[in-house]
Coordinates of C-alpha atoms in Angstrom, one line a residue:
X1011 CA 96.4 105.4 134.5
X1012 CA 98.7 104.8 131.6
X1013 CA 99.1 107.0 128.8
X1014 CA 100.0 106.6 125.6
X1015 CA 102.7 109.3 124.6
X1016 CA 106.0 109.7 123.9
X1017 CA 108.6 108.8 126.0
X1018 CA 108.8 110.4 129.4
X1019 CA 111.5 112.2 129.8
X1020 CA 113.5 111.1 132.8
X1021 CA 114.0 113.1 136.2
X1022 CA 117.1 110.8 137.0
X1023 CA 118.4 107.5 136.3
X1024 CA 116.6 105.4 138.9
X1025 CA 113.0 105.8 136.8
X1026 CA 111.6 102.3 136.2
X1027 CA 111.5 100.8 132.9
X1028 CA 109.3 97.7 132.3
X1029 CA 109.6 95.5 129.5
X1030 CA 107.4 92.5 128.2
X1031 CA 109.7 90.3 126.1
X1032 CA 111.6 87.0 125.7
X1033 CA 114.2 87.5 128.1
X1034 CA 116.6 85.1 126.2
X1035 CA 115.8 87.5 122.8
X1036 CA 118.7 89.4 121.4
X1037 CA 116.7 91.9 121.6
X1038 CA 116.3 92.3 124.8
X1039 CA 120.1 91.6 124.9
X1040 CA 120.7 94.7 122.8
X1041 CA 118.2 96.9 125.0
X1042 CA 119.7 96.4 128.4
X1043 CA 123.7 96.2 127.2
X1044 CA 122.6 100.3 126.3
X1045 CA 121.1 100.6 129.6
X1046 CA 124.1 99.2 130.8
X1047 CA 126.5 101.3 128.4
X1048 CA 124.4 105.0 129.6
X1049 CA 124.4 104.2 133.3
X1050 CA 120.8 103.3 133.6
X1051 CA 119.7 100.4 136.1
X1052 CA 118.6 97.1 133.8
X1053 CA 115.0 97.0 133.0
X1054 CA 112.3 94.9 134.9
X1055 CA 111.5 92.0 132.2
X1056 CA 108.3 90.2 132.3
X1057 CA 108.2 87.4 129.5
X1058 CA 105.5 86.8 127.2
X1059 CA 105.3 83.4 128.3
X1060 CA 104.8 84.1 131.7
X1061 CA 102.2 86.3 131.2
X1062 CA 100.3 84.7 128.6
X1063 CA 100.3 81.5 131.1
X1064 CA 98.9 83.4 133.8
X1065 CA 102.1 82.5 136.0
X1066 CA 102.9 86.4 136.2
X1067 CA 100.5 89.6 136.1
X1068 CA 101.7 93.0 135.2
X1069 CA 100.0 94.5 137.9
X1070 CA 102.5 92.9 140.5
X1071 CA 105.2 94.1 138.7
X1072 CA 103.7 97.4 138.6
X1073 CA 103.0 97.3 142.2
X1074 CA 107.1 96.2 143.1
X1075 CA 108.1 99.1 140.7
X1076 CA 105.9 101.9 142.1
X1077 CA 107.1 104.6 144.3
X1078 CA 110.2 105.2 142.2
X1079 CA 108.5 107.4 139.4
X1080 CA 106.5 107.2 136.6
X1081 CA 106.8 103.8 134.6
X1082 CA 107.5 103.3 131.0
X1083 CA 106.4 100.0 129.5
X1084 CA 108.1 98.8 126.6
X1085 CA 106.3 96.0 124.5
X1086 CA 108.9 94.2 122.2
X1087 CA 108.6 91.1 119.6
X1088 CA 106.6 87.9 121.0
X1089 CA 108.3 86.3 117.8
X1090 CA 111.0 83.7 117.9
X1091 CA 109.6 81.7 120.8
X1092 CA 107.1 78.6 120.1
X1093 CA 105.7 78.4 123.4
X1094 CA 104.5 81.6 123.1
X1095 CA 103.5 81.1 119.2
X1096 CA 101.6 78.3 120.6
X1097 CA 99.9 80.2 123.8
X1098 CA 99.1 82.9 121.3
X1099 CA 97.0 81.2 118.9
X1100 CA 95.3 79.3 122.1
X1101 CA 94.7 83.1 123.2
X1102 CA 92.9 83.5 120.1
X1103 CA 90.5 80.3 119.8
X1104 CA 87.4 80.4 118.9
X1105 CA 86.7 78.4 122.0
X1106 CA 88.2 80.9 124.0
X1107 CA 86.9 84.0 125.5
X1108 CA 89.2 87.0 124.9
X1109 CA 88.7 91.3 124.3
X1110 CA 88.3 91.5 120.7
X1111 CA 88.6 95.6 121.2
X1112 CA 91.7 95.7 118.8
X1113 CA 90.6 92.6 116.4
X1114 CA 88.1 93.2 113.5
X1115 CA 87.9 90.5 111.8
X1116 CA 85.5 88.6 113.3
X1117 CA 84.7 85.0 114.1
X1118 CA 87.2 82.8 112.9
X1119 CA 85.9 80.4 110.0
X1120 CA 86.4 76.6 111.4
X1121 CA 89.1 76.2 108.3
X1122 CA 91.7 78.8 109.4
X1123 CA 91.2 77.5 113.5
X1124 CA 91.6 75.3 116.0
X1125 CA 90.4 75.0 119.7
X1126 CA 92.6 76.2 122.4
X1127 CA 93.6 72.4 123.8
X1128 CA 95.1 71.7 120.0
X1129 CA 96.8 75.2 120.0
X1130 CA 99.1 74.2 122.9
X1131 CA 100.0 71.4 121.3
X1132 CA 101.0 72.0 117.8
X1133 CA 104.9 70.5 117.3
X1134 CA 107.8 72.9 116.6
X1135 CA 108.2 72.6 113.2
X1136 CA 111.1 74.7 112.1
X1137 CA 109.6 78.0 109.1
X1138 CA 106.0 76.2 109.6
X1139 CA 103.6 78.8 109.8
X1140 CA 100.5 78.3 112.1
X1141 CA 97.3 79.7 112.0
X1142 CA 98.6 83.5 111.4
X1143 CA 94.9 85.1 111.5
X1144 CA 94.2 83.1 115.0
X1145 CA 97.6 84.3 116.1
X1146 CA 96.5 87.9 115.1
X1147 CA 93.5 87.5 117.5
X1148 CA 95.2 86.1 120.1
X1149 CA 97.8 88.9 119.8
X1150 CA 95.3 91.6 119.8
X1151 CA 93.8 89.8 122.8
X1152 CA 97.1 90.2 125.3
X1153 CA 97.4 93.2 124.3
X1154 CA 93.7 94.5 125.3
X1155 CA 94.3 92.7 128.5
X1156 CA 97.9 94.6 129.6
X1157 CA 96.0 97.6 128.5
X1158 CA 93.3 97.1 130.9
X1159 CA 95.4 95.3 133.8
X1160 CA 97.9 98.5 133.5
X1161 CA 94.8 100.7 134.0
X1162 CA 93.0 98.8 136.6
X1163 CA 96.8 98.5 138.6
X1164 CA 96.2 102.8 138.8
X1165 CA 99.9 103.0 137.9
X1166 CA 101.1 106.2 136.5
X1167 CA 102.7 104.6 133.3
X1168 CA 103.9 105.4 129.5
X1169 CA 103.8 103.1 127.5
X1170 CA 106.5 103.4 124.1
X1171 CA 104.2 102.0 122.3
X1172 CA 100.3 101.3 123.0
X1173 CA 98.9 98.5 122.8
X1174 CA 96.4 99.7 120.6
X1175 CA 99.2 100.9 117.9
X1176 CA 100.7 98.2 118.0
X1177 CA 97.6 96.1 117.0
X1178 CA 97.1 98.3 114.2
X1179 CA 101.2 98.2 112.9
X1180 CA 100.3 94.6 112.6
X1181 CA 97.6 94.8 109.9
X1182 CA 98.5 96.0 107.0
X1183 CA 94.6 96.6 105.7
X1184 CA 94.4 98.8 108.4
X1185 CA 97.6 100.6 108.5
X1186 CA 97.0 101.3 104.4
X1187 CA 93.8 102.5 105.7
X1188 CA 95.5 104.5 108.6
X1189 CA 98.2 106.0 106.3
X1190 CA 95.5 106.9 103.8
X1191 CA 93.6 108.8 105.7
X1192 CA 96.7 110.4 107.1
X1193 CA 97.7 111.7 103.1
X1194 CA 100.5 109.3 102.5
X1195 CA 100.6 108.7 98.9
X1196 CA 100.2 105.0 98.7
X1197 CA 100.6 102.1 96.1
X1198 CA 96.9 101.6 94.5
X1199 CA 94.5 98.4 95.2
X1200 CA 93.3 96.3 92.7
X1201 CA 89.8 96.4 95.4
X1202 CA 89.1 97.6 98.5
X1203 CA 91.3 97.5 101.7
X1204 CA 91.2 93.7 102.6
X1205 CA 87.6 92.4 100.5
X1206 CA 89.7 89.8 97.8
X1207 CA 89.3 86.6 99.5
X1208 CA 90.4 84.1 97.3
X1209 CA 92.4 83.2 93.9
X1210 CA 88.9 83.1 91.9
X1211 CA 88.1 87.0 93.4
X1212 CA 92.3 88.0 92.9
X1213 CA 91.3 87.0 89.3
X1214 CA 87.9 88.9 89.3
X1215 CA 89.8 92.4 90.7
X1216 CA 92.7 91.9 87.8
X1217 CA 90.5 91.9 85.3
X1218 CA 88.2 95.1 87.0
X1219 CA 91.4 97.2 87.9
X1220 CA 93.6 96.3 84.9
X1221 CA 96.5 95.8 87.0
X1222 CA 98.6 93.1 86.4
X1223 CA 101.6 93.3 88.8
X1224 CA 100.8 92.5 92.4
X1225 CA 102.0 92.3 95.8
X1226 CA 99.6 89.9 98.0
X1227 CA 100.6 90.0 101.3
X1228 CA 99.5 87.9 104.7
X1229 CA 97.7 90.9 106.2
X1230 CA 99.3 90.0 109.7
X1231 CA 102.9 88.5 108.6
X1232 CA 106.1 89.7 109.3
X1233 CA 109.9 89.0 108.1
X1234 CA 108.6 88.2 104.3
X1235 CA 106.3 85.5 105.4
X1236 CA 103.3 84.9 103.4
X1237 CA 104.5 87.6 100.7
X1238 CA 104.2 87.2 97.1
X1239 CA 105.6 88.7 94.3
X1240 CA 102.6 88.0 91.3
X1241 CA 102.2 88.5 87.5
X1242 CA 99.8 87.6 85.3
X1243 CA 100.9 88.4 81.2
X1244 CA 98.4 90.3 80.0
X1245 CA 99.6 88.7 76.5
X1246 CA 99.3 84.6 77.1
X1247 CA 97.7 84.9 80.3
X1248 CA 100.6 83.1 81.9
X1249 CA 101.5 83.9 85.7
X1250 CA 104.4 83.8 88.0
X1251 CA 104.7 83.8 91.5
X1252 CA 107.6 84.8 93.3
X1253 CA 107.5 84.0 97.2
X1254 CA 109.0 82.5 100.5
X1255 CA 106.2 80.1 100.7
X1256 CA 106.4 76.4 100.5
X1257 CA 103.4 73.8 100.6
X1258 CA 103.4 70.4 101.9
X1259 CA 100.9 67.7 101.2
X1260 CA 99.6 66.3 104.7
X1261 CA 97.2 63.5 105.4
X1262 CA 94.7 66.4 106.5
X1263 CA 95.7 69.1 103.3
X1264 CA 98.5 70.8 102.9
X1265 CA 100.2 72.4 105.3
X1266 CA 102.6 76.2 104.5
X1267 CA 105.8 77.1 105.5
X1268 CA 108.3 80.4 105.6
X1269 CA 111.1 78.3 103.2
X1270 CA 113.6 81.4 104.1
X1271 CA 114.3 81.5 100.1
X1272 CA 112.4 82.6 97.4
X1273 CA 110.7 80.0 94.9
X1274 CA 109.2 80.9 91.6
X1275 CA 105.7 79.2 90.6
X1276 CA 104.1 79.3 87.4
X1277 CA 101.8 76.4 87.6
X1278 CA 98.1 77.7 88.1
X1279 CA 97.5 74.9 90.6
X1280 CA 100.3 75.9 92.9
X1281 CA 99.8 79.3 92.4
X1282 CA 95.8 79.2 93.4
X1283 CA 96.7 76.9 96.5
X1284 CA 99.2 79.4 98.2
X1285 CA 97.2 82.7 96.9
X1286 CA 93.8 80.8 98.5
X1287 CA 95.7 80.3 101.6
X1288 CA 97.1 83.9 102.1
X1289 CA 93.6 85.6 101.3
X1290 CA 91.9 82.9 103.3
X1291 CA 93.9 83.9 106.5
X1292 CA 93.9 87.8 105.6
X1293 CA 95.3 89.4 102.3
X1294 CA 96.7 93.1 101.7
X1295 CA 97.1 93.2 98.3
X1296 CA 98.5 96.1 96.5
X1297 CA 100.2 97.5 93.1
X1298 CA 104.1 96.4 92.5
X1299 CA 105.5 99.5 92.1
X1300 CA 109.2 98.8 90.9
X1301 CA 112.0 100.1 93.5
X1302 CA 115.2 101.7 92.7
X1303 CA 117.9 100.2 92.1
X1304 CA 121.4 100.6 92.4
X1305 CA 124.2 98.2 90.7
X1306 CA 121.4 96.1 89.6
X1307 CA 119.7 95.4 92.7
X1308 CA 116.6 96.6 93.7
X1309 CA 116.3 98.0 97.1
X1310 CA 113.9 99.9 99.9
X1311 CA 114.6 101.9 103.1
X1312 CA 114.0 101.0 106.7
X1313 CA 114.0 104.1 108.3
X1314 CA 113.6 104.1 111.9
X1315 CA 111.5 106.5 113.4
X1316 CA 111.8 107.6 117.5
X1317 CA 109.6 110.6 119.1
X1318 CA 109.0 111.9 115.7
X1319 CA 112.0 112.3 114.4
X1320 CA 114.1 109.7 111.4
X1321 CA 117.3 108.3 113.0
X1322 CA 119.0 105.3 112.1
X1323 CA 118.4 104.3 108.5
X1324 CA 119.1 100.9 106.5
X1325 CA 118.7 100.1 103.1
X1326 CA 117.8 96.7 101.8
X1327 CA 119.2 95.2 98.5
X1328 CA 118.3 92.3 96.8
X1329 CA 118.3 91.4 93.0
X1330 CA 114.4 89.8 93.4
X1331 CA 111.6 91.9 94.2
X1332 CA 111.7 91.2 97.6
X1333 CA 114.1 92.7 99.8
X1334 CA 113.7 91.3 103.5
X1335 CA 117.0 91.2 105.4
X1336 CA 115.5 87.8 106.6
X1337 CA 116.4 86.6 103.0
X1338 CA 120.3 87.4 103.6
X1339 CA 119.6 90.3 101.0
X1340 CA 122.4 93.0 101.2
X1341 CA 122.4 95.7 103.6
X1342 CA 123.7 99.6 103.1
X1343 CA 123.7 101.9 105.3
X1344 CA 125.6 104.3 103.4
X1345 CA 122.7 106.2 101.7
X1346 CA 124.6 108.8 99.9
X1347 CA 126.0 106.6 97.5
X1348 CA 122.0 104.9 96.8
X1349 CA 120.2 108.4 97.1
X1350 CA 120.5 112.0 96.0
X1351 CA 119.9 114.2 98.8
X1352 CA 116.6 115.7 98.4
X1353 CA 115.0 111.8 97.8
X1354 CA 117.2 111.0 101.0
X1355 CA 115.1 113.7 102.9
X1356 CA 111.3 112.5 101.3
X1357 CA 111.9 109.1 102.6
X1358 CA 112.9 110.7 105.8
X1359 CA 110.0 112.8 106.2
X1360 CA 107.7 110.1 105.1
X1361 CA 108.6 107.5 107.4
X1362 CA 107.9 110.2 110.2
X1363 CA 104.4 111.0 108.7
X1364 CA 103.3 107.6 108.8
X1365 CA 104.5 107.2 112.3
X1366 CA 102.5 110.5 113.0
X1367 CA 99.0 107.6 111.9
X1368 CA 99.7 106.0 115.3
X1369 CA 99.3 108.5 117.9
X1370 CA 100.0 106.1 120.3
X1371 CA 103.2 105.4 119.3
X1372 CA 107.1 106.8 119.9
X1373 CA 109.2 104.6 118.5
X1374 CA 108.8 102.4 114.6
X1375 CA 110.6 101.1 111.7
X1376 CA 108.8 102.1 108.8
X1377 CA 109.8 100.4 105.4
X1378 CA 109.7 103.4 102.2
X1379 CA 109.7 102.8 98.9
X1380 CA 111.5 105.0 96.2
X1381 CA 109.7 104.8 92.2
X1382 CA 112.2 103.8 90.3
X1383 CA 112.2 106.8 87.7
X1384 CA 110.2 109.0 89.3
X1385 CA 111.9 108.9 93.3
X1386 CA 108.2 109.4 94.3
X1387 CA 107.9 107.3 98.2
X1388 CA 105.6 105.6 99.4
X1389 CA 105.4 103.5 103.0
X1390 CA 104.9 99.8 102.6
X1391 CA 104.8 98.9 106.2
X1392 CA 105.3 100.0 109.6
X1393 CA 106.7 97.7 112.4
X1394 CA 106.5 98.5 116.1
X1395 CA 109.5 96.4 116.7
X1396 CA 111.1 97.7 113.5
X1397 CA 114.5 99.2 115.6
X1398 CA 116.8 95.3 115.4
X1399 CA 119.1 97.0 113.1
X1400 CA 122.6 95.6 113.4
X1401 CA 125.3 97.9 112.0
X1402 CA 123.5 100.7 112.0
X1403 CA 124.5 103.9 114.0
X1404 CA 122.8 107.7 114.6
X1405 CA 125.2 110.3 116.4
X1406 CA 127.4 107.2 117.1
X1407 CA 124.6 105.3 118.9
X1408 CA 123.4 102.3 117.8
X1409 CA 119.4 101.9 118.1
X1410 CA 119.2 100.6 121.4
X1411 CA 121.4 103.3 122.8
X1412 CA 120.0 106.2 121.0
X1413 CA 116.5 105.2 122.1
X1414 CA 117.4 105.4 125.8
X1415 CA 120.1 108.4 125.4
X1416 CA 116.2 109.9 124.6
X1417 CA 115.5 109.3 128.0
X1418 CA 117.9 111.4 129.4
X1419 CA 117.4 114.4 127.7
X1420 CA 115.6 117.4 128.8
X1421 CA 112.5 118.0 127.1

């Protein structure tokens, strides 16, 4: 039966430690060089494309590993991999039977989805984002199905984090929701959680709520993709877009992109076409609070959270609204000079109370944001594979190595 705790504490070095991953990833690179560096044995890897092929099950690997203590499972980032982009968003197909335990959202409308056949063979197109709401579904599909394959195997297991947390991290209506309920104080909606579903209804909740500085987010997106930076002058009516998004005329529409910069719209027509897209496939959309900033750049904090406790911590500079590391914005860790120490703490202790939303969950990198003016903090997001922080260090570990030093301490 696998439970969904924090980490097991080790008995000795020889306990087994499976992880699902790319196996080329640098981060599964960065997880076993700290095995290495601690003396533990490298972890079992079972790759994402394997499993979601049906050429490896998790229950043999259980089976091979069993005998030799309990077994912590470690799910890590299916990104960077388009054969398993691909398999994903055939996994979530409307033609395709799947658990839809961890999705809510529903049947996919024919514009947002294609069959399973097409899924499989959609070209790599470098930044060209496909189908993000069917790759949701398919995600939250593998991930009810290791959930019940690790149950069925009658493995003693821990998983880092569960699969059901991990659905959750991924959608931001339903982590606002989570962290709301939880007493985070929280950036305000222009409506409710998750209802504004196109340009025309983004318009409609302006004009009910007053607010006129937005951040419309792809509910399900990651690394700045499908994130927009919007204004609307209450004065001329004009409106600016700020975003990594880029459109492309195609003989069947238009197709969108991650352009890895950020581009500045003002033309209505290009603004309504990338705002219908991102509340077509699933918006979170929320009040731009302004950051703090420090020699003119804006920035937020990525504080990584593991058993409950803030460790490594890295803060994000750009001078746009959007701070992403995936943008090449600047990166600090040396928070002293950004943040007095008392604000220092708050972010701290919030990133560790909006880990406390996902029970099911040890280890997360939750993005804070400090008021400017007011060093009020407020999570923005939470990511289960939030812990690929280079240069950072806690107690002379980097994240990697403080994550599994964990698992040699006594409890």
């Amino acid at each position: 039966m696998a439970l969904s705790i924090p980490y097991r504490i080790m008995e000795s070095c020889e306990q087994p430690y499976l992880l699902i991953a790319n196996p080329s990833n640098k981060r599964t690179a960065g997880l076993q060089a700290a095995r290495a560096k601690l003396g533990l044995a490298p972890a079992a890897v079972l790759s994402y494309e394997q499993l979601l092929s049906g050429d490896a099950c998790i229950g043999d690997a259980l089976r091979k590993l069993a005998g030799r203590g309990d077994i912590i499972i470690r799910l890590d980032a299916p990104g960077e991999n388009p054969a398993v982009e691909r398999q994903l968003i055939a996994w979530g197909a409307p033609d395709r039977n799947g658990d839809d335990m961890f999705w809510s959202g529903g049947s996919l409308p024919n514009s947002i989805s294609i069959v399973s056949s097409e899924a499989l063979l959609l070209p790599p197109e470098h930044g060209r984002i496909w189908h993000p709401a069917q790759w949701y579904r398919g995600y939250c599909r593998f991930l009810a199905a290791m959930q019940r394959e690790v149950k069925a195997s009658g493995a003693r297991a821990y998983w880092v984090n569960s699969p059901g947390s991990i659905a959750k991290m991924f959608d931001k209506r339903t982590c606002w929701q989570l962290f709301e309920r939880h007493g985070l104080q929280l950036p305000a909606l222009p409506a409710a959680a998750g209802s504004i579903k196109s340009y025309e209804e983004l318009r409609a909740a302006i004009a009910t709520s007053g607010m006129k500085r937005l951040f419309i987010k792809l509910a399900c997106g990651s690394g700045a993709a499908g994130v927009i930076a919007y204004q609307t002058n209450p004065r001329t009516g004009e409106e600016l877009a700020i975003t990594t998004i880029g459109s492309e005329q195609a003989s069947s529409g238009f197709s969108f992109y991650n352009a890895g910069r950020l581009r500045r719209y003002s033309d209505a027509k290009d603004i309504r076409r990338i705002v219908d897209w991102v509340c077509g496939e699933g918006a979170h959309i929320e009040r731009w609070i302004e950051k703090e900033s420090f020699e003119g750049k804006a920035f937020d904090v990525r504080q990584l959270v593991v058993n409950g406790k803030a460790c490594h911590t890295v803060a994000r500079l750009s001078h746009t609204p959007i701070t992403n590391l995936h943008l090449r914005n600047e990166r600090s860790m040396d928070m002293k000079r950004l943040l007095p120490e008392d604000v220092r703490q708050a972010v701290q202790q919030t990133a560790e109370k909006a880990l406390r939303a996902f029970p099911g969950s040890s280890a997360a990198g939750v993005d804070v944001l400090v008021q400017r003016g007011s060093s009020a903090t407020y999570p923005i997001d939470i990511n289960p594979f939030g812990d690929l922080l280079y240069g950072a260090e806690y107690e002379g570990m980097n994240t990697y190595e403080w994550q599994m030093r964990q698992l040699l301490r006594k409890e």
